[in-house]
XYZ file of C-alpha atoms in Angstrom:
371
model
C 12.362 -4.569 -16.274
C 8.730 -5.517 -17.393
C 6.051 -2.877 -17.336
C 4.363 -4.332 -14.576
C 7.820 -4.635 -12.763
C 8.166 -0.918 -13.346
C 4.503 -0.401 -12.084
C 5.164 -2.186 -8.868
C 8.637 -0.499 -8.060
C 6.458 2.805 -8.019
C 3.620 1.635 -6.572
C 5.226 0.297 -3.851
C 7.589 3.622 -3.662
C 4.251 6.058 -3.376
C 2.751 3.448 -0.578
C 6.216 4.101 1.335
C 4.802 7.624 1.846
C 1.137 6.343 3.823
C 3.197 4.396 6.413
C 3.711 6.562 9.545
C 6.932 6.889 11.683
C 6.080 4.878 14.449
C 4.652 1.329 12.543
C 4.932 -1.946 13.799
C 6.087 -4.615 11.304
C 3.366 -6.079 8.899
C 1.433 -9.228 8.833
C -0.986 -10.728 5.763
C -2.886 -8.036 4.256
C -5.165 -7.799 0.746
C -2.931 -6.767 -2.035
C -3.239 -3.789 -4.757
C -4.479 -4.833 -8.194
C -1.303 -6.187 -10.114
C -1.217 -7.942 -13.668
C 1.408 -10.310 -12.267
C 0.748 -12.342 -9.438
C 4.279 -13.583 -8.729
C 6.033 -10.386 -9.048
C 3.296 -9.064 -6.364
C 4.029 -11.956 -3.543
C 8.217 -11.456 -4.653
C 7.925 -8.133 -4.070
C 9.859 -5.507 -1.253
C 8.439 -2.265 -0.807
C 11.327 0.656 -1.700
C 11.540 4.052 -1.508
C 12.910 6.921 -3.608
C 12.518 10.928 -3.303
C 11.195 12.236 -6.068
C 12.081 15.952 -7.351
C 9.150 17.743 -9.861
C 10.040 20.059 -12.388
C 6.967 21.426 -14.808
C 7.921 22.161 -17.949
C 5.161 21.262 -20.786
C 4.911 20.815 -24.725
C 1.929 19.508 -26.668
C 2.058 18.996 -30.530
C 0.096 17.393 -33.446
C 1.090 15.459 -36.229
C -1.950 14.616 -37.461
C -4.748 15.780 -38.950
C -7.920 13.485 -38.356
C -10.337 14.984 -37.014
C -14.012 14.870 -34.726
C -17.007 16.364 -34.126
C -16.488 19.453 -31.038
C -17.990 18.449 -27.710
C -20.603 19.976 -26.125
C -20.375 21.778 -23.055
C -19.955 19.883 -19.543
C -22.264 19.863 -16.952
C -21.439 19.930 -13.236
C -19.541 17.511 -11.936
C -21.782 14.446 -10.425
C -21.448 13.602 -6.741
C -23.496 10.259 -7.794
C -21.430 6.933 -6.498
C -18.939 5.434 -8.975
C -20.118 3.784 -12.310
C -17.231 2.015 -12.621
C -17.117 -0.901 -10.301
C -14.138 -0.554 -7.560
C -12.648 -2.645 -4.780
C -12.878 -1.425 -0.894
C -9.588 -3.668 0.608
C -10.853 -2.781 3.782
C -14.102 -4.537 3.855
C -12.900 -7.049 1.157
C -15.921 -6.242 -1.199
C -16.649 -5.108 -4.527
C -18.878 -2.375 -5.184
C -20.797 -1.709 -8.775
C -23.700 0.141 -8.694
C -26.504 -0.993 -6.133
C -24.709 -3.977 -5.736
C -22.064 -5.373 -3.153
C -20.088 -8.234 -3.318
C -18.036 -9.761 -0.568
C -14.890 -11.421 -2.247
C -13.792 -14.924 -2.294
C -11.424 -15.957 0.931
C -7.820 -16.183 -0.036
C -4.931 -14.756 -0.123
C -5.601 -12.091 -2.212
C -8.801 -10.850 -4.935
C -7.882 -8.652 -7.753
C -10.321 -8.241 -10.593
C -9.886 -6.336 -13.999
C -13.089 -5.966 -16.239
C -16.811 -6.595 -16.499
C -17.985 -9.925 -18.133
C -20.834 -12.329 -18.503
C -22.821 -10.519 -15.603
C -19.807 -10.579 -12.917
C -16.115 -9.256 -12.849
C -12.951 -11.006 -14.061
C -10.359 -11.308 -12.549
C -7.535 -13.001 -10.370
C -7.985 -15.289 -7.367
C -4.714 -15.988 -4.708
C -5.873 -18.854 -2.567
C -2.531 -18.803 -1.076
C 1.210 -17.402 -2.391
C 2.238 -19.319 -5.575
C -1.180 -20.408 -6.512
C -2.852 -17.991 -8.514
C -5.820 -18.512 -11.573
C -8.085 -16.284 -13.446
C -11.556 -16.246 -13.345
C -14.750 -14.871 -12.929
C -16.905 -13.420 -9.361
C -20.193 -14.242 -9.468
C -22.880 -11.851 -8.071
C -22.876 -14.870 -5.607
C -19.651 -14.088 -4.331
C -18.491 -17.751 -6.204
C -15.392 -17.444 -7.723
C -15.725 -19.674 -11.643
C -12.245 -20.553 -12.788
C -11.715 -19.858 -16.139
C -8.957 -21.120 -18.415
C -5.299 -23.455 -16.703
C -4.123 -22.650 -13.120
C -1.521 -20.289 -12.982
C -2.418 -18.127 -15.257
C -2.914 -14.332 -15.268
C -2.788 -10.731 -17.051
C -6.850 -11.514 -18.380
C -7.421 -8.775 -20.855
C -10.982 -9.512 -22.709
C -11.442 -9.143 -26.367
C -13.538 -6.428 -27.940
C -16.706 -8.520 -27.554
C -15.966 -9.930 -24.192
C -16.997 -13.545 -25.618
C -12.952 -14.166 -25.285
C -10.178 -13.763 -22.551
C -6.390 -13.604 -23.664
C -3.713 -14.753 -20.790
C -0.316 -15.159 -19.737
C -0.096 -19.093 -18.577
C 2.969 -19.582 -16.526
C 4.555 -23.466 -17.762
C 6.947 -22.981 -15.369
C 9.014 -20.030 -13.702
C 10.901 -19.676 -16.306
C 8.382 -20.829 -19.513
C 5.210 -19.572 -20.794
C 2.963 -19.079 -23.583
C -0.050 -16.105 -24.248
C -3.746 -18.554 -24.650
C -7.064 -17.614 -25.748
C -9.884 -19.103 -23.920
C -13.856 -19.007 -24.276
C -15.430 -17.011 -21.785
C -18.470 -19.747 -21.880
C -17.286 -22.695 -22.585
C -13.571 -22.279 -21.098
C -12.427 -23.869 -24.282
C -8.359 -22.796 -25.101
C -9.105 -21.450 -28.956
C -5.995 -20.214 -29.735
C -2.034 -19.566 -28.565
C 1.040 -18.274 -29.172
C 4.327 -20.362 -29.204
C 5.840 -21.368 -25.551
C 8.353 -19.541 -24.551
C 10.869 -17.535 -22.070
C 10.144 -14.391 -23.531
C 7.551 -13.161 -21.300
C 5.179 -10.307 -22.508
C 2.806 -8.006 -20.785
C -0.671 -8.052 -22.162
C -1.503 -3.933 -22.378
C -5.021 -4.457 -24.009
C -7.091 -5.667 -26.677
C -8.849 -3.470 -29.586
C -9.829 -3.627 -33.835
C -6.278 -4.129 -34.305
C -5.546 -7.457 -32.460
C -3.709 -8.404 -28.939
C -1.306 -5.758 -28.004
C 1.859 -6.548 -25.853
C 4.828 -5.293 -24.941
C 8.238 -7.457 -24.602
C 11.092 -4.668 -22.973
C 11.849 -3.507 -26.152
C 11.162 -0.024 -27.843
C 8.555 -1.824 -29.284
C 5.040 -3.521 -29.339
C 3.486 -6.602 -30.623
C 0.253 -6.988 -31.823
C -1.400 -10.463 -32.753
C -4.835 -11.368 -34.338
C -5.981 -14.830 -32.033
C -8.304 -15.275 -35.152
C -6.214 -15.742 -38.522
C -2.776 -15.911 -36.648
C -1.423 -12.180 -37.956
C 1.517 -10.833 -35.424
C 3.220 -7.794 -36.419
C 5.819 -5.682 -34.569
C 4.962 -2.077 -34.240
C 8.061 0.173 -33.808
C 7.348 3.182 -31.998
C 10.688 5.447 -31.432
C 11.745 6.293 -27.697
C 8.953 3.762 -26.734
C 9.772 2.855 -22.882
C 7.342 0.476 -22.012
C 3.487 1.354 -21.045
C 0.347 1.639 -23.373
C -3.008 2.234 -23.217
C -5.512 0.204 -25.213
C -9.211 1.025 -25.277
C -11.521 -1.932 -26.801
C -13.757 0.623 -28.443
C -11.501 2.771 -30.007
C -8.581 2.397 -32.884
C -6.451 5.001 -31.114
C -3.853 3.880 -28.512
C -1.453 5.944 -26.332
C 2.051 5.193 -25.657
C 4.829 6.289 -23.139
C 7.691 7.257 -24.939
C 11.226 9.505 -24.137
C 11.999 12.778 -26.524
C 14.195 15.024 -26.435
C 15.516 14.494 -22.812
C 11.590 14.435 -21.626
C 9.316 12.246 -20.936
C 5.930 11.651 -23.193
C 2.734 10.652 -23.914
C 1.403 9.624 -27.252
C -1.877 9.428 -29.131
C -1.676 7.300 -32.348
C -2.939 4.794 -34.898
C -1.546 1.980 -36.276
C -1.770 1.768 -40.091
C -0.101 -0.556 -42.949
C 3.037 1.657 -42.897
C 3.457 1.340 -38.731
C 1.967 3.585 -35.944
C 1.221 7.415 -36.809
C 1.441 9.815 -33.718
C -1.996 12.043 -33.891
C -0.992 13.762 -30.956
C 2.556 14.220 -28.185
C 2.426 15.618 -24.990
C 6.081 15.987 -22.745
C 6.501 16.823 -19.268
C 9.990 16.802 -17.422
C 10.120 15.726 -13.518
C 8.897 12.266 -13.716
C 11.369 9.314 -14.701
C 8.145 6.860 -16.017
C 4.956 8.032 -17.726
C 1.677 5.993 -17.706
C -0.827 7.349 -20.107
C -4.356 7.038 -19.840
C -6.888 6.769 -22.665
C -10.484 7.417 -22.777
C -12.738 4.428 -24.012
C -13.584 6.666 -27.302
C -10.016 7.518 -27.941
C -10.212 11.306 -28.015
C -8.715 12.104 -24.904
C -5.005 11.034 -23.039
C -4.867 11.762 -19.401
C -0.855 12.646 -18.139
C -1.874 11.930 -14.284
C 1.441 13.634 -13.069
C 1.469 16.451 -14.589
C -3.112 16.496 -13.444
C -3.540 16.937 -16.906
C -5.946 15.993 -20.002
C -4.639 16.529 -23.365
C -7.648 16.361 -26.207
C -5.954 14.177 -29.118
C -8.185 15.628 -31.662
C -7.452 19.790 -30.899
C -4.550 19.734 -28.247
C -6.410 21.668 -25.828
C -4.332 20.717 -22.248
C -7.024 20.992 -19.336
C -5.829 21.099 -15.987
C -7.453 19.139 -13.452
C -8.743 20.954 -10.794
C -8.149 18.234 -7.873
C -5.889 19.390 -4.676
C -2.128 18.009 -4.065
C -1.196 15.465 -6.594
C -2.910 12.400 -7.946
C -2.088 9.255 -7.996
C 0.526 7.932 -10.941
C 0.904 4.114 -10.439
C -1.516 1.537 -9.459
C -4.097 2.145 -9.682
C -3.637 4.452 -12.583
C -7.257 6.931 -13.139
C -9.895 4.772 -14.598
C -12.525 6.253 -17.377
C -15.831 6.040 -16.604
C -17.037 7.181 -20.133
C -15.504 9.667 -22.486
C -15.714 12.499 -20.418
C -15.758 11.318 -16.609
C -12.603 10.242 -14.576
C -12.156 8.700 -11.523
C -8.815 8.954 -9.848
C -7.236 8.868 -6.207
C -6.225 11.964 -4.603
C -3.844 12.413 -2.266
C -4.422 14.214 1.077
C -2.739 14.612 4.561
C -4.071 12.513 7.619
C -1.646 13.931 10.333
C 1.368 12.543 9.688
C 0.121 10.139 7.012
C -0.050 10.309 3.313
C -3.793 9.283 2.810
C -5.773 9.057 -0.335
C -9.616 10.124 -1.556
C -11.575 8.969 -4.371
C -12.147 11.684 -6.907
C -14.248 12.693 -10.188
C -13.273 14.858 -12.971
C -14.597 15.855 -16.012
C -12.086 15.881 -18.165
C -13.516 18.708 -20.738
C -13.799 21.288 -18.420
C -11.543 20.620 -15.355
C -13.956 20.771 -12.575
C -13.258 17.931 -10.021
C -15.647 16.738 -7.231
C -14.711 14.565 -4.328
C -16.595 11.382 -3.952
C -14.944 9.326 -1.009
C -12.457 10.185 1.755
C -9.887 7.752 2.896
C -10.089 5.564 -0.222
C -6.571 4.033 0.442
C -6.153 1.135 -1.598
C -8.767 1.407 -3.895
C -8.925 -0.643 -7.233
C -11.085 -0.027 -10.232
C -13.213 -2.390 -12.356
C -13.485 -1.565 -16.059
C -16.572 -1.682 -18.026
């Protein structure tokens, strides 16, 4: 089972939760954001009961080290300044600005770019593309048709994807943001990777294995990065050299802060947690702090400090996982009870001092843009 697979299985098993007793059957309806098209429109919704446990380690094996932060200030009510996704009026919000999206099946889109969003476009099941939302509301198709998982380079001038051949064939391209020229690829295929993100380093992906790949688009470089009790997930800032991992030790489940170096990836800083079968770390965009979103936790990679986050019942785990804002500001979806419903609101928190701040209620299916 992919990462994304994993993802969906409990996405979909959370979602199980927000349906009350007595609903009717569903029709159409605008999808979460997913990496993988086809898995989303194969999909059936399952559930599972979960049972927590809390039982936490944090260690370093490192010693790099970074300038102390300063104090935080309160905790902003101010609207979002990452861009985010409102299913229920189909629109994109960043800043002062409001987009309606494109009609289709389904609009899903990942990352700032060339003055408007990239992302995914469904016209209808089974015919998918990536490209880029104008402030228009336009949709420009970038790079072949079925083709997905757009993770932007460093620079943004370049956009790596997964280009589906056929069910059962593909091959990771490189295409020019401007031009839409293919630059570069990788060998076709059945192995199919998830893209995790793109830094310093190269391409990163992830193939099932306890392990990752990383390839440099511009001299051809791949390596395999072997990362013990590695299970799958990664986060990959474009800023930063640091990465963090999900990983198994010790009969618990972990998150990781490392770098990779000639001699293969060295762990700056582990945190465990038991109670939760699948980790997915988050990363700030400078690399200095790792967010463990089921345990409500920030872990700083540099000291070890653990700061819990001061938000009510439980955030959100799976898609959408909490996005960064900056280095010190998180957004993430909280849940809450509407009657018999699981419902969910739109949170901040500042991730130095704990202090959390709600910004919108009933943000149920809510998607995040990155810078």
């Amino acid at each position: 089972m992919t990462d994304t697979e994993t993802r969906l299985r409990d996405y979909l098993t959370s979602q199980a939760a927000t349906v009350p007793d007595d609903a009717q059957g569903p029709g159409l309806d605008s999808t979460r954001r997913r990496r993988h098209w086809p898995v989303v429109a194969a999909a059936a919704a399952i559930a599972v009961v979960a049972v927590l446990a809390a039982s936490f380690l944090s260690r370093s094996s490192g010693n790099d080290t970074a300038p102390a932060r300063t104090p935080a200030p309160p905790v902003s009510g101010a609207a979002p300044e990452l861009p985010y996704m409102n299913p229920e009026t189909s629109t994109l919000h960043d800043g002062k600005q409001t987009v309606k999206l494109p009609k289709g099946f389904a609009n899903s889109y990942f990352e700032r770019v060339a003055g408007g969003w990239m992302g995914i476009r469904m016209a209808k099941p089974g015919e998918f593309r990536t490209g880029v939302l104008q402030p228009n509301g336009t949709f420009r198709p970038l790079g072949p048709e079925r083709s997905d998982q757009s993770t932007l380079s460093p620079d943004r001038k370049l956009v790596a994807l997964w280009h589906y051949l056929s069910n059962t064939k593909g091959q990771v391209i490189v295409v020019d943001v401007r031009s839409g020229r293919q630059v570069a690829q990788l060998p076709a295929g059945s192995l199919h990777p998830d893209i995790v993100g793109w830094n310093q380093d190269g391409l990163w992906m992830t193939t099932g294995k306890a392990e990752l790949i990383v390839w440099k688009p511009s001299t051809g470089a791949k390596r395999t990065v072997s990362i013990p009790g590695f299970d799958g997930s990664a986060s990959v800032p474009k800023a930063a050299a640091t990465i963090a991992v999900s990983a198994k030790a010790g009969g618990k489940q972990c998150v990781r802060a490392g770098v990779l170096r000639e001699d293969g990836f060295k762990v700056l800083r582990e945190y465990c947690a038991e109670g939760q079968p699948h980790l997915y770390p988050v990363l700030s965009p400078d690399g200095r702090t790792m967010v463990q979103s089921f345990a409500g936790v920030a872990i700083d990679v540099n000291t070890g400090q653990v700061t819990k986050l001061q938000v009510p019942n439980h955030m959100l785990d799976v898609l959408p996982e909490p996005a960064f804002e900056n280095g010190t500001q998180l957004l993430t979806l909280n849940e809450s009870q509407d009657g018999n419903r699981l419902s969910y609101d739109l949170w901040r928190c500042d991730v130095t001092s704990g202090a959390c701040k709600q910004l919108i209620k009933k943000a149920d299916g809510f998607s995040f843009v990155q810078h």
